[in-house]
């Protein structure tokens, strides 16, 4: 934050290409992929596979040291497309990312500070494999926090009778950054289907309950009324179905009869913060493959 | 199990009276109760209080060494009724139990063995503060297990078209033991409202999901389809609302994309077993006070 | 942080007196204390007791709404001393605090930001029942973070050959605030016995292992070498025995063979942060009673 | 247990070959192995890899459906040895098991019943991928439990002055079963170095603490004295260094000031039971590769 800290403190590993792929399962996929990677000289630092017996689908993630391969990302993509992906067939979904291409995050916030401060702190210490490009609030309260961490803040007010204009403005600002992740960090507006679609696979929400329990508003009040003994948080991709998108991560903490709703709200912040931070990290590291309503997470 | 083991291995503490009480909150309750206990010479080994701000209700549990009080349980009850409970008013609910009065459990089972074996094992090593009086199955498969641990088994078949007769027979057998706990240890029949009422506050169910998620049948299949990252189990008092009774205890374990429904069923058994055992123990130790749909648990 | 935010966002409950007390156990203590509180009209919102069978010691904590008692804290203390404490005997340790007396925290830091940002964030949203009076660093790196949250920063350099002068300077600065908590938030200096004594019961450390495993330096390296499957953090009162003071709180997270020391350090930050925040909160709410090497925590 | 239950209830998947391998890391290992498996037509149901940056070692585990490969296990082993293992070099350690070869477990017990009953129950419901061949006790108390589950019991008394004879007798009985796992299920004797060596990689112990804390005798007493807030259990391979062998699995549960040593012992049983059951399962499914003091666990 000071002039002397321009070199970020970081705990990121050496650079790598990350290949993720999902396709109908068949004999020989692993051999084909690994032979390809061997041919190009790739030093594999992480390799994970999953055969889903339920859907007959195959998933893999491979991390390869960039300095082991004498090709650019584009060259690798081209070779992989012709030498492997074509053979795997048209249903195959794959991508290859280069960790040297810094990813971009846009944070959507409202008035709650906990997820925002946590992510600003992680970015500040170089822990996130991405840059926070902007913070956008439907209220102006959190501008000060964002700007003190050197992150631009945009206020997009959501007047009750001008929501569609507000969402159009939100989309304009967000899309201006072409972000790899649009994080709803306790953003209190429900995205319209059009934005859910536009940001599919990139919009990540933190919901303050252990889904599918307590969908919708005031989940801690619902949890209190039901008398549950654990409360939780859920990080999920946003889809047009409210709080029903593919789940990335969940966790819980214990509560008891002595905890009021206020206590639950306070304690819940800690678990919301952690669950969102873990889910976002996995997303940025290309560890998540979505298939239908389920996620495969290679972590 | 052999003749040489008639003296049970036990880790039960010294004997005690346990007073539990719930009433509308008012000034001076603690003083009144504790002064009463001091007057009768009671050595309090555990004391817990809870004032519920939401409902304006007060709850307490007190454990008193029986050898510190020169009164029988009945004498104590009589004195407490006149000297304290009357003053607290007609809404007050209280009871005083004597740990020397051995409690009785009846287990209702179907074909699953895990909760049954676990509870038989706990009883065998003297860990449960109660006796298992009988195991009742709607199938006969588990008879062998029960009898090998020396526990009588009753088979009450539930033919599809004779369910009401079967429940009548079940009630007859259960009520013959006048049990302190009727444990549905993965019993696969839904109790009719009449039995829910008859056994209110004594019938304890283990449901194989983290309620209120996945009410009803095949919760692991539901959990798999939703793609949750934690699966759980819930121990609750049985009421006429299916899987909606007051929750006693819950816990969860982590699953991931590599876990099939079969894996979840297997891993879930461990958490069902633990959650039921904990909830049953608290029930038997008079640690649970029910108020509406919520439980106060002094553990 | 801006002029418009001078009214802190807060989730603190109504004000209360908190009485904590430890003494040799004897008949009638609860009655004596609760009768006293009834006489002064105290509305008890929380009451907790513990009789330690091992040591024969009795502990209690009572929270009383200040608006229910027509006495100042000093008047209450005087009455309690003569009407209760004298009767309990000279070994009794007790105190009565008033939540309207804002507590003060001093944070000792080095270069790690995670605990500092977390606590600054909690203070910023009014979650901590105290004010952070100052941040003191043996390095200057974190000055910028502290001052951006409006907290004064003091740099006390620890040159290798001038440590005793540095500790004297540290003591001078800390004692200038007469803080209720001196938090070693990943402070990398070992307090000398004299300061441990001066700040006994107020100096709180976060150690980055599940004590008593991995005392001393580089605990994550030790954990990696030993191949443990869970790593943890421990919040404890500082004593002259390194990492051996009374434990306030601990927690763990799961690691596996794929986690390098760097991964452990990163994941460990989250658990350090949470464990310290919980422990500090309980300390500030007078929920912790120390007896020998053990703590009684009424939470 | 009855004649009608001769067909075991089981949740085991289809049969599979399991290949596990560790060797110095080099380019092309995955391609070589997966090409080999493709050539023999192997349908891979699980594949896991780990490159250990710290030691430069590579590990993999592959599960292949037996019905997809037109070779016996011996034929496969022979081909793998010449076509892959030789190329990988002499330091390579590998094995290929066939899940149709039923594995054998021998349980060593003393007087504690919890791990024994739990494992008998798992075997009874077909959950363990192995047969319990025998239970061996240094006391006779548990004979009755074992035999009621139809498992032969051997009593090998350990008189204080005849320990070496007793260990010789123990080795004779155990080795008579040539078991795949020798499980010290709260066996209270320390194996001599000679037996540790003879059963290296097969002898599994459950220690009732979160190692490396509280090595040796009476760990719950040690935990109580230290005032820890979590107690744990550790499943590890037995080596000549007491409680210092490679850790397979660990877990913890929360305790507080109100828990006596007796309470910890009781609550600890549940975590010991679970941790041992999980570790044993992974061992039997060939999911564990040992390298030095660390384990790689593909689960």
PDB file of N, CA and C in Angstrom, chain A residues 1-2 5 9 11-12 111-115 117-118 120-122 124-125 127 141-142 144-145 147-150 253 256 258 262-263 265-266 269-271 273-274 277-278 281 285 299, chain C residues 1-2 5 9 11-12 111-115 117-118 120-122 124-125 127 141-142 144-145 147-150 253 256 258 262-263 265-266 269-271 273-274 277-278 281 285 299:
ATOM      1  N   UNK A   1       0.809  -1.194   0.000  1.00  0.00           N
ATOM      2  CA  UNK A   1       0.000   0.000   0.000  1.00  0.00           C
ATOM      3  C   UNK A   1       0.851   1.256   0.000  1.00  0.00           C
ATOM      4  N   UNK A   2       2.073   1.144   0.476  1.00  0.00           N
ATOM      5  CA  UNK A   2       2.974   2.297   0.396  1.00  0.00           C
ATOM      6  C   UNK A   2       3.848   2.108  -0.831  1.00  0.00           C
ATOM      7  N   UNK A   5       5.938  -0.941  -1.221  1.00  0.00           N
ATOM      8  CA  UNK A   5       5.352  -2.281  -1.317  1.00  0.00           C
ATOM      9  C   UNK A   5       4.862  -2.603  -2.724  1.00  0.00           C
ATOM     10  N   UNK A   9       3.926  -8.982  -1.957  1.00  0.00           N
ATOM     11  CA  UNK A   9       4.230 -10.166  -1.156  1.00  0.00           C
ATOM     12  C   UNK A   9       3.381 -11.279  -1.768  1.00  0.00           C
ATOM     13  N   UNK A  11       2.548 -15.706  -2.257  1.00  0.00           N
ATOM     14  CA  UNK A  11       2.885 -17.106  -2.041  1.00  0.00           C
ATOM     15  C   UNK A  11       2.431 -17.949  -3.228  1.00  0.00           C
ATOM     16  N   UNK A  12       2.391 -17.317  -4.409  1.00  0.00           N
ATOM     17  CA  UNK A  12       2.026 -18.066  -5.611  1.00  0.00           C
ATOM     18  C   UNK A  12       3.192 -18.943  -6.057  1.00  0.00           C
ATOM     19  N   UNK A 111     -23.825  -3.371   1.888  1.00  0.00           N
ATOM     20  CA  UNK A 111     -23.352  -2.643   3.072  1.00  0.00           C
ATOM     21  C   UNK A 111     -22.488  -3.483   4.001  1.00  0.00           C
ATOM     22  N   UNK A 112     -22.558  -4.812   3.844  1.00  0.00           N
ATOM     23  CA  UNK A 112     -21.808  -5.681   4.747  1.00  0.00           C
ATOM     24  C   UNK A 112     -20.323  -5.659   4.387  1.00  0.00           C
ATOM     25  N   UNK A 113     -19.476  -5.543   5.408  1.00  0.00           N
ATOM     26  CA  UNK A 113     -18.048  -5.359   5.143  1.00  0.00           C
ATOM     27  C   UNK A 113     -17.223  -6.640   5.187  1.00  0.00           C
ATOM     28  N   UNK A 114     -17.747  -7.713   5.804  1.00  0.00           N
ATOM     29  CA  UNK A 114     -16.833  -8.805   6.167  1.00  0.00           C
ATOM     30  C   UNK A 114     -16.193  -9.489   4.971  1.00  0.00           C
ATOM     31  N   UNK A 115     -16.981  -9.845   3.944  1.00  0.00           N
ATOM     32  CA  UNK A 115     -16.375 -10.508   2.782  1.00  0.00           C
ATOM     33  C   UNK A 115     -15.467  -9.546   2.027  1.00  0.00           C
ATOM     34  N   UNK A 117     -13.682  -6.894   3.185  1.00  0.00           N
ATOM     35  CA  UNK A 117     -12.395  -6.678   3.867  1.00  0.00           C
ATOM     36  C   UNK A 117     -11.526  -7.922   3.759  1.00  0.00           C
ATOM     37  N   UNK A 118     -12.143  -9.073   3.904  1.00  0.00           N
ATOM     38  CA  UNK A 118     -11.369 -10.314   3.815  1.00  0.00           C
ATOM     39  C   UNK A 118     -10.700 -10.441   2.452  1.00  0.00           C
ATOM     40  N   UNK A 120     -10.116  -8.036   0.223  1.00  0.00           N
ATOM     41  CA  UNK A 120      -9.125  -6.965   0.073  1.00  0.00           C
ATOM     42  C   UNK A 120      -7.832  -7.347   0.784  1.00  0.00           C
ATOM     43  N   UNK A 121      -7.974  -7.935   1.957  1.00  0.00           N
ATOM     44  CA  UNK A 121      -6.797  -8.354   2.714  1.00  0.00           C
ATOM     45  C   UNK A 121      -6.022  -9.449   1.994  1.00  0.00           C
ATOM     46  N   UNK A 122      -6.739 -10.412   1.445  1.00  0.00           N
ATOM     47  CA  UNK A 122      -6.055 -11.498   0.720  1.00  0.00           C
ATOM     48  C   UNK A 122      -5.340 -10.951  -0.520  1.00  0.00           C
ATOM     49  N   UNK A 124      -4.280  -7.905  -0.873  1.00  0.00           N
ATOM     50  CA  UNK A 124      -3.188  -7.067  -0.387  1.00  0.00           C
ATOM     51  C   UNK A 124      -1.934  -7.893  -0.091  1.00  0.00           C
ATOM     52  N   UNK A 125      -2.110  -9.090   0.454  1.00  0.00           N
ATOM     53  CA  UNK A 125      -0.915  -9.875   0.785  1.00  0.00           C
ATOM     54  C   UNK A 125      -0.535 -10.834  -0.340  1.00  0.00           C
ATOM     55  N   UNK A 127      -2.213 -13.125  -1.861  1.00  0.00           N
ATOM     56  CA  UNK A 127      -2.655 -14.507  -1.703  1.00  0.00           C
ATOM     57  C   UNK A 127      -3.592 -14.935  -2.826  1.00  0.00           C
ATOM     58  N   UNK A 141     -21.819   3.031   0.861  1.00  0.00           N
ATOM     59  CA  UNK A 141     -21.152   2.928   2.170  1.00  0.00           C
ATOM     60  C   UNK A 141     -19.731   2.354   2.101  1.00  0.00           C
ATOM     61  N   UNK A 142     -19.504   1.425   1.211  1.00  0.00           N
ATOM     62  CA  UNK A 142     -18.223   0.718   1.258  1.00  0.00           C
ATOM     63  C   UNK A 142     -17.166   1.349   0.344  1.00  0.00           C
ATOM     64  N   UNK A 144     -15.348   3.909   0.819  1.00  0.00           N
ATOM     65  CA  UNK A 144     -14.171   4.288   1.578  1.00  0.00           C
ATOM     66  C   UNK A 144     -13.225   3.103   1.788  1.00  0.00           C
ATOM     67  N   UNK A 145     -13.794   1.966   2.164  1.00  0.00           N
ATOM     68  CA  UNK A 145     -12.970   0.774   2.384  1.00  0.00           C
ATOM     69  C   UNK A 145     -12.214   0.393   1.119  1.00  0.00           C
ATOM     70  N   UNK A 147     -11.474   2.121  -1.611  1.00  0.00           N
ATOM     71  CA  UNK A 147     -10.470   3.070  -2.103  1.00  0.00           C
ATOM     72  C   UNK A 147      -9.242   3.101  -1.195  1.00  0.00           C
ATOM     73  N   UNK A 148      -9.436   2.871   0.089  1.00  0.00           N
ATOM     74  CA  UNK A 148      -8.257   2.852   0.970  1.00  0.00           C
ATOM     75  C   UNK A 148      -7.333   1.678   0.641  1.00  0.00           C
ATOM     76  N   UNK A 149      -7.867   0.638   0.038  1.00  0.00           N
ATOM     77  CA  UNK A 149      -7.014  -0.454  -0.430  1.00  0.00           C
ATOM     78  C   UNK A 149      -6.620  -0.231  -1.895  1.00  0.00           C
ATOM     79  N   UNK A 150      -6.919   0.944  -2.399  1.00  0.00           N
ATOM     80  CA  UNK A 150      -6.479   1.287  -3.754  1.00  0.00           C
ATOM     81  C   UNK A 150      -7.322   0.676  -4.856  1.00  0.00           C
ATOM     82  N   UNK A 253     -20.887 -24.065  11.184  1.00  0.00           N
ATOM     83  CA  UNK A 253     -20.385 -23.925  12.549  1.00  0.00           C
ATOM     84  C   UNK A 253     -21.519 -24.250  13.511  1.00  0.00           C
ATOM     85  N   UNK A 256     -25.957 -22.989  19.501  1.00  0.00           N
ATOM     86  CA  UNK A 256     -26.820 -23.664  20.470  1.00  0.00           C
ATOM     87  C   UNK A 256     -27.943 -22.731  20.901  1.00  0.00           C
ATOM     88  N   UNK A 258     -28.370 -20.831  23.216  1.00  0.00           N
ATOM     89  CA  UNK A 258     -28.050 -19.514  23.770  1.00  0.00           C
ATOM     90  C   UNK A 258     -27.746 -18.492  22.677  1.00  0.00           C
ATOM     91  N   UNK A 262     -28.981 -12.471  16.309  1.00  0.00           N
ATOM     92  CA  UNK A 262     -27.830 -11.561  16.223  1.00  0.00           C
ATOM     93  C   UNK A 262     -26.514 -12.311  16.382  1.00  0.00           C
ATOM     94  N   UNK A 263     -26.472 -13.250  17.320  1.00  0.00           N
ATOM     95  CA  UNK A 263     -25.260 -14.065  17.494  1.00  0.00           C
ATOM     96  C   UNK A 263     -24.984 -14.880  16.244  1.00  0.00           C
ATOM     97  N   UNK A 265     -25.894 -14.216  13.188  1.00  0.00           N
ATOM     98  CA  UNK A 265     -25.433 -13.322  12.126  1.00  0.00           C
ATOM     99  C   UNK A 265     -23.943 -13.042  12.296  1.00  0.00           C
ATOM    100  N   UNK A 266     -23.546 -12.753  13.519  1.00  0.00           N
ATOM    101  CA  UNK A 266     -22.132 -12.440  13.779  1.00  0.00           C
ATOM    102  C   UNK A 266     -21.235 -13.643  13.511  1.00  0.00           C
ATOM    103  N   UNK A 269     -20.860 -14.657   9.831  1.00  0.00           N
ATOM    104  CA  UNK A 269     -19.953 -13.885   8.970  1.00  0.00           C
ATOM    105  C   UNK A 269     -18.636 -14.615   8.756  1.00  0.00           C
ATOM    106  N   UNK A 270     -18.125 -15.221   9.819  1.00  0.00           N
ATOM    107  CA  UNK A 270     -16.821 -15.880   9.703  1.00  0.00           C
ATOM    108  C   UNK A 270     -16.880 -17.032   8.715  1.00  0.00           C
ATOM    109  N   UNK A 271     -17.973 -17.762   8.743  1.00  0.00           N
ATOM    110  CA  UNK A 271     -18.046 -18.925   7.857  1.00  0.00           C
ATOM    111  C   UNK A 271     -18.379 -18.487   6.435  1.00  0.00           C
ATOM    112  N   UNK A 273     -17.312 -15.739   5.092  1.00  0.00           N
ATOM    113  CA  UNK A 273     -16.042 -15.213   4.615  1.00  0.00           C
ATOM    114  C   UNK A 273     -15.125 -16.324   4.125  1.00  0.00           C
ATOM    115  N   UNK A 274     -14.991 -17.363   4.945  1.00  0.00           N
ATOM    116  CA  UNK A 274     -14.090 -18.456   4.604  1.00  0.00           C
ATOM    117  C   UNK A 274     -14.570 -19.234   3.390  1.00  0.00           C
ATOM    118  N   UNK A 277     -14.060 -17.261   0.224  1.00  0.00           N
ATOM    119  CA  UNK A 277     -12.638 -17.151  -0.132  1.00  0.00           C
ATOM    120  C   UNK A 277     -12.120 -18.466  -0.722  1.00  0.00           C
ATOM    121  N   UNK A 278     -12.544 -19.591  -0.136  1.00  0.00           N
ATOM    122  CA  UNK A 278     -12.101 -20.883  -0.682  1.00  0.00           C
ATOM    123  C   UNK A 278     -12.676 -21.115  -2.072  1.00  0.00           C
ATOM    124  N   UNK A 281     -11.047 -18.903  -4.705  1.00  0.00           N
ATOM    125  CA  UNK A 281      -9.690 -19.363  -5.014  1.00  0.00           C
ATOM    126  C   UNK A 281      -9.713 -20.530  -6.001  1.00  0.00           C
ATOM    127  N   UNK A 285      -8.205 -20.687  -9.784  1.00  0.00           N
ATOM    128  CA  UNK A 285      -7.159 -21.658 -10.116  1.00  0.00           C
ATOM    129  C   UNK A 285      -7.676 -22.716 -11.092  1.00  0.00           C
ATOM    130  N   UNK A 299      -9.203 -30.139  -5.895  1.00  0.00           N
ATOM    131  CA  UNK A 299      -8.399 -29.309  -4.991  1.00  0.00           C
ATOM    132  C   UNK A 299      -7.569 -30.166  -4.063  1.00  0.00           C
TER     133      UNK A 299
ATOM    134  N   UNK C   1     -15.003   5.087   8.776  1.00  0.00           N
ATOM    135  CA  UNK C   1     -13.742   5.610   8.316  1.00  0.00           C
ATOM    136  C   UNK C   1     -13.911   6.994   7.718  1.00  0.00           C
ATOM    137  N   UNK C   2     -15.093   7.291   7.237  1.00  0.00           N
ATOM    138  CA  UNK C   2     -15.335   8.651   6.761  1.00  0.00           C
ATOM    139  C   UNK C   2     -16.085   9.402   7.844  1.00  0.00           C
ATOM    140  N   UNK C   5     -19.316   8.071   9.040  1.00  0.00           N
ATOM    141  CA  UNK C   5     -19.426   6.783   9.730  1.00  0.00           C
ATOM    142  C   UNK C   5     -19.066   6.869  11.198  1.00  0.00           C
ATOM    143  N   UNK C   9     -21.395   1.068  13.277  1.00  0.00           N
ATOM    144  CA  UNK C   9     -22.297  -0.046  13.069  1.00  0.00           C
ATOM    145  C   UNK C   9     -21.990  -1.029  14.202  1.00  0.00           C
ATOM    146  N   UNK C  11     -23.181  -4.597  16.701  1.00  0.00           N
ATOM    147  CA  UNK C  11     -24.138  -5.635  17.065  1.00  0.00           C
ATOM    148  C   UNK C  11     -23.990  -5.986  18.540  1.00  0.00           C
ATOM    149  N   UNK C  12     -23.559  -5.012  19.318  1.00  0.00           N
ATOM    150  CA  UNK C  12     -23.424  -5.237  20.754  1.00  0.00           C
ATOM    151  C   UNK C  12     -24.806  -5.209  21.409  1.00  0.00           C
ATOM    152  N   UNK C 111       5.262  -8.603  10.573  1.00  0.00           N
ATOM    153  CA  UNK C 111       5.042  -8.333   9.153  1.00  0.00           C
ATOM    154  C   UNK C 111       3.791  -9.009   8.594  1.00  0.00           C
ATOM    155  N   UNK C 112       3.271  -9.993   9.280  1.00  0.00           N
ATOM    156  CA  UNK C 112       2.108 -10.741   8.780  1.00  0.00           C
ATOM    157  C   UNK C 112       0.849  -9.893   8.932  1.00  0.00           C
ATOM    158  N   UNK C 113       0.038  -9.855   7.891  1.00  0.00           N
ATOM    159  CA  UNK C 113      -1.114  -8.964   7.892  1.00  0.00           C
ATOM    160  C   UNK C 113      -2.433  -9.622   8.310  1.00  0.00           C
ATOM    161  N   UNK C 114      -2.533 -10.945   8.282  1.00  0.00           N
ATOM    162  CA  UNK C 114      -3.869 -11.556   8.336  1.00  0.00           C
ATOM    163  C   UNK C 114      -4.607 -11.299   9.640  1.00  0.00           C
ATOM    164  N   UNK C 115      -3.963 -11.487  10.771  1.00  0.00           N
ATOM    165  CA  UNK C 115      -4.662 -11.232  12.040  1.00  0.00           C
ATOM    166  C   UNK C 115      -4.951  -9.733  12.197  1.00  0.00           C
ATOM    167  N   UNK C 117      -5.463  -7.352   9.813  1.00  0.00           N
ATOM    168  CA  UNK C 117      -6.590  -6.905   8.977  1.00  0.00           C
ATOM    169  C   UNK C 117      -7.906  -7.440   9.527  1.00  0.00           C
ATOM    170  N   UNK C 118      -7.898  -8.690   9.965  1.00  0.00           N
ATOM    171  CA  UNK C 118      -9.130  -9.270  10.498  1.00  0.00           C
ATOM    172  C   UNK C 118      -9.632  -8.493  11.704  1.00  0.00           C
ATOM    173  N   UNK C 120      -8.812  -5.374  12.584  1.00  0.00           N
ATOM    174  CA  UNK C 120      -9.195  -4.023  12.160  1.00  0.00           C
ATOM    175  C   UNK C 120     -10.589  -4.047  11.547  1.00  0.00           C
ATOM    176  N   UNK C 121     -10.873  -5.082  10.751  1.00  0.00           N
ATOM    177  CA  UNK C 121     -12.194  -5.199  10.133  1.00  0.00           C
ATOM    178  C   UNK C 121     -13.287  -5.400  11.167  1.00  0.00           C
ATOM    179  N   UNK C 122     -13.022  -6.233  12.148  1.00  0.00           N
ATOM    180  CA  UNK C 122     -14.026  -6.459  13.204  1.00  0.00           C
ATOM    181  C   UNK C 122     -14.284  -5.173  13.993  1.00  0.00           C
ATOM    182  N   UNK C 124     -13.834  -2.170  12.875  1.00  0.00           N
ATOM    183  CA  UNK C 124     -14.478  -1.236  11.946  1.00  0.00           C
ATOM    184  C   UNK C 124     -15.987  -1.448  11.900  1.00  0.00           C
ATOM    185  N   UNK C 125     -16.435  -2.701  11.949  1.00  0.00           N
ATOM    186  CA  UNK C 125     -17.879  -2.930  11.879  1.00  0.00           C
ATOM    187  C   UNK C 125     -18.524  -3.031  13.260  1.00  0.00           C
ATOM    188  N   UNK C 127     -17.876  -4.908  15.801  1.00  0.00           N
ATOM    189  CA  UNK C 127     -18.110  -6.261  16.309  1.00  0.00           C
ATOM    190  C   UNK C 127     -17.341  -6.531  17.592  1.00  0.00           C
ATOM    191  N   UNK C 141       6.449  -2.255   8.485  1.00  0.00           N
ATOM    192  CA  UNK C 141       5.673  -2.594   7.291  1.00  0.00           C
ATOM    193  C   UNK C 141       4.168  -2.386   7.463  1.00  0.00           C
ATOM    194  N   UNK C 142       3.648  -2.614   8.644  1.00  0.00           N
ATOM    195  CA  UNK C 142       2.192  -2.612   8.777  1.00  0.00           C
ATOM    196  C   UNK C 142       1.636  -1.254   9.198  1.00  0.00           C
ATOM    197  N   UNK C 144       1.124   1.357   7.463  1.00  0.00           N
ATOM    198  CA  UNK C 144       0.168   1.853   6.492  1.00  0.00           C
ATOM    199  C   UNK C 144      -1.226   1.252   6.711  1.00  0.00           C
ATOM    200  N   UNK C 145      -1.276  -0.058   6.938  1.00  0.00           N
ATOM    201  CA  UNK C 145      -2.564  -0.711   7.170  1.00  0.00           C
ATOM    202  C   UNK C 145      -3.265  -0.130   8.386  1.00  0.00           C
ATOM    203  N   UNK C 147      -2.856   2.746   9.980  1.00  0.00           N
ATOM    204  CA  UNK C 147      -3.264   4.158   9.897  1.00  0.00           C
ATOM    205  C   UNK C 147      -4.435   4.331   8.941  1.00  0.00           C
ATOM    206  N   UNK C 148      -4.522   3.502   7.911  1.00  0.00           N
ATOM    207  CA  UNK C 148      -5.674   3.623   7.015  1.00  0.00           C
ATOM    208  C   UNK C 148      -6.980   3.266   7.714  1.00  0.00           C
ATOM    209  N   UNK C 149      -6.900   2.482   8.771  1.00  0.00           N
ATOM    210  CA  UNK C 149      -8.090   2.223   9.577  1.00  0.00           C
ATOM    211  C   UNK C 149      -8.179   3.206  10.751  1.00  0.00           C
ATOM    212  N   UNK C 150      -7.327   4.204  10.716  1.00  0.00           N
ATOM    213  CA  UNK C 150      -7.413   5.253  11.733  1.00  0.00           C
ATOM    214  C   UNK C 150      -6.820   4.879  13.069  1.00  0.00           C
ATOM    215  N   UNK C 253      -7.671 -27.492  10.844  1.00  0.00           N
ATOM    216  CA  UNK C 253      -8.198 -27.748   9.509  1.00  0.00           C
ATOM    217  C   UNK C 253      -7.446 -28.930   8.906  1.00  0.00           C
ATOM    218  N   UNK C 256      -3.593 -32.499   3.471  1.00  0.00           N
ATOM    219  CA  UNK C 256      -3.234 -33.837   2.987  1.00  0.00           C
ATOM    220  C   UNK C 256      -1.868 -33.798   2.315  1.00  0.00           C
ATOM    221  N   UNK C 258      -0.887 -33.494  -0.536  1.00  0.00           N
ATOM    222  CA  UNK C 258      -0.639 -32.556  -1.632  1.00  0.00           C
ATOM    223  C   UNK C 258      -0.337 -31.147  -1.128  1.00  0.00           C
ATOM    224  N   UNK C 262       4.160 -24.258   2.123  1.00  0.00           N
ATOM    225  CA  UNK C 262       3.564 -22.984   1.688  1.00  0.00           C
ATOM    226  C   UNK C 262       2.042 -23.049   1.731  1.00  0.00           C
ATOM    227  N   UNK C 263       1.484 -24.160   1.276  1.00  0.00           N
ATOM    228  CA  UNK C 263       0.026 -24.333   1.346  1.00  0.00           C
ATOM    229  C   UNK C 263      -0.452 -24.309   2.794  1.00  0.00           C
ATOM    230  N   UNK C 265       0.980 -22.878   5.342  1.00  0.00           N
ATOM    231  CA  UNK C 265       1.093 -21.520   5.869  1.00  0.00           C
ATOM    232  C   UNK C 265      -0.126 -20.703   5.433  1.00  0.00           C
ATOM    233  N   UNK C 266      -0.490 -20.820   4.168  1.00  0.00           N
ATOM    234  CA  UNK C 266      -1.622 -20.059   3.655  1.00  0.00           C
ATOM    235  C   UNK C 266      -2.936 -20.501   4.304  1.00  0.00           C
ATOM    236  N   UNK C 269      -3.312 -19.529   8.004  1.00  0.00           N
ATOM    237  CA  UNK C 269      -3.675 -18.143   8.340  1.00  0.00           C
ATOM    238  C   UNK C 269      -5.147 -18.022   8.712  1.00  0.00           C
ATOM    239  N   UNK C 270      -5.998 -18.729   7.964  1.00  0.00           N
ATOM    240  CA  UNK C 270      -7.436 -18.618   8.218  1.00  0.00           C
ATOM    241  C   UNK C 270      -7.798 -19.125   9.601  1.00  0.00           C
ATOM    242  N   UNK C 271      -7.157 -20.190  10.004  1.00  0.00           N
ATOM    243  CA  UNK C 271      -7.507 -20.757  11.303  1.00  0.00           C
ATOM    244  C   UNK C 271      -6.866 -19.943  12.427  1.00  0.00           C
ATOM    245  N   UNK C 273      -6.435 -16.743  12.323  1.00  0.00           N
ATOM    246  CA  UNK C 273      -7.269 -15.549  12.383  1.00  0.00           C
ATOM    247  C   UNK C 273      -8.529 -15.795  13.203  1.00  0.00           C
ATOM    248  N   UNK C 274      -9.211 -16.894  12.910  1.00  0.00           N
ATOM    249  CA  UNK C 274     -10.464 -17.209  13.597  1.00  0.00           C
ATOM    250  C   UNK C 274     -10.252 -17.513  15.065  1.00  0.00           C
ATOM    251  N   UNK C 277      -9.473 -14.376  16.980  1.00  0.00           N
ATOM    252  CA  UNK C 277     -10.645 -13.499  17.106  1.00  0.00           C
ATOM    253  C   UNK C 277     -11.625 -14.034  18.150  1.00  0.00           C
ATOM    254  N   UNK C 278     -11.816 -15.341  18.160  1.00  0.00           N
ATOM    255  CA  UNK C 278     -12.728 -15.922  19.153  1.00  0.00           C
ATOM    256  C   UNK C 278     -12.171 -15.761  20.554  1.00  0.00           C
ATOM    257  N   UNK C 281     -12.336 -12.172  21.782  1.00  0.00           N
ATOM    258  CA  UNK C 281     -13.712 -11.794  22.117  1.00  0.00           C
ATOM    259  C   UNK C 281     -14.108 -12.302  23.507  1.00  0.00           C
ATOM    260  N   UNK C 285     -15.091 -10.111  26.784  1.00  0.00           N
ATOM    261  CA  UNK C 285     -16.415 -10.257  27.402  1.00  0.00           C
ATOM    262  C   UNK C 285     -16.323 -10.899  28.788  1.00  0.00           C
ATOM    263  N   UNK C 299     -18.863 -19.617  27.497  1.00  0.00           N
ATOM    264  CA  UNK C 299     -19.310 -19.013  26.243  1.00  0.00           C
ATOM    265  C   UNK C 299     -20.534 -19.720  25.701  1.00  0.00           C
TER     266      UNK C 299
END
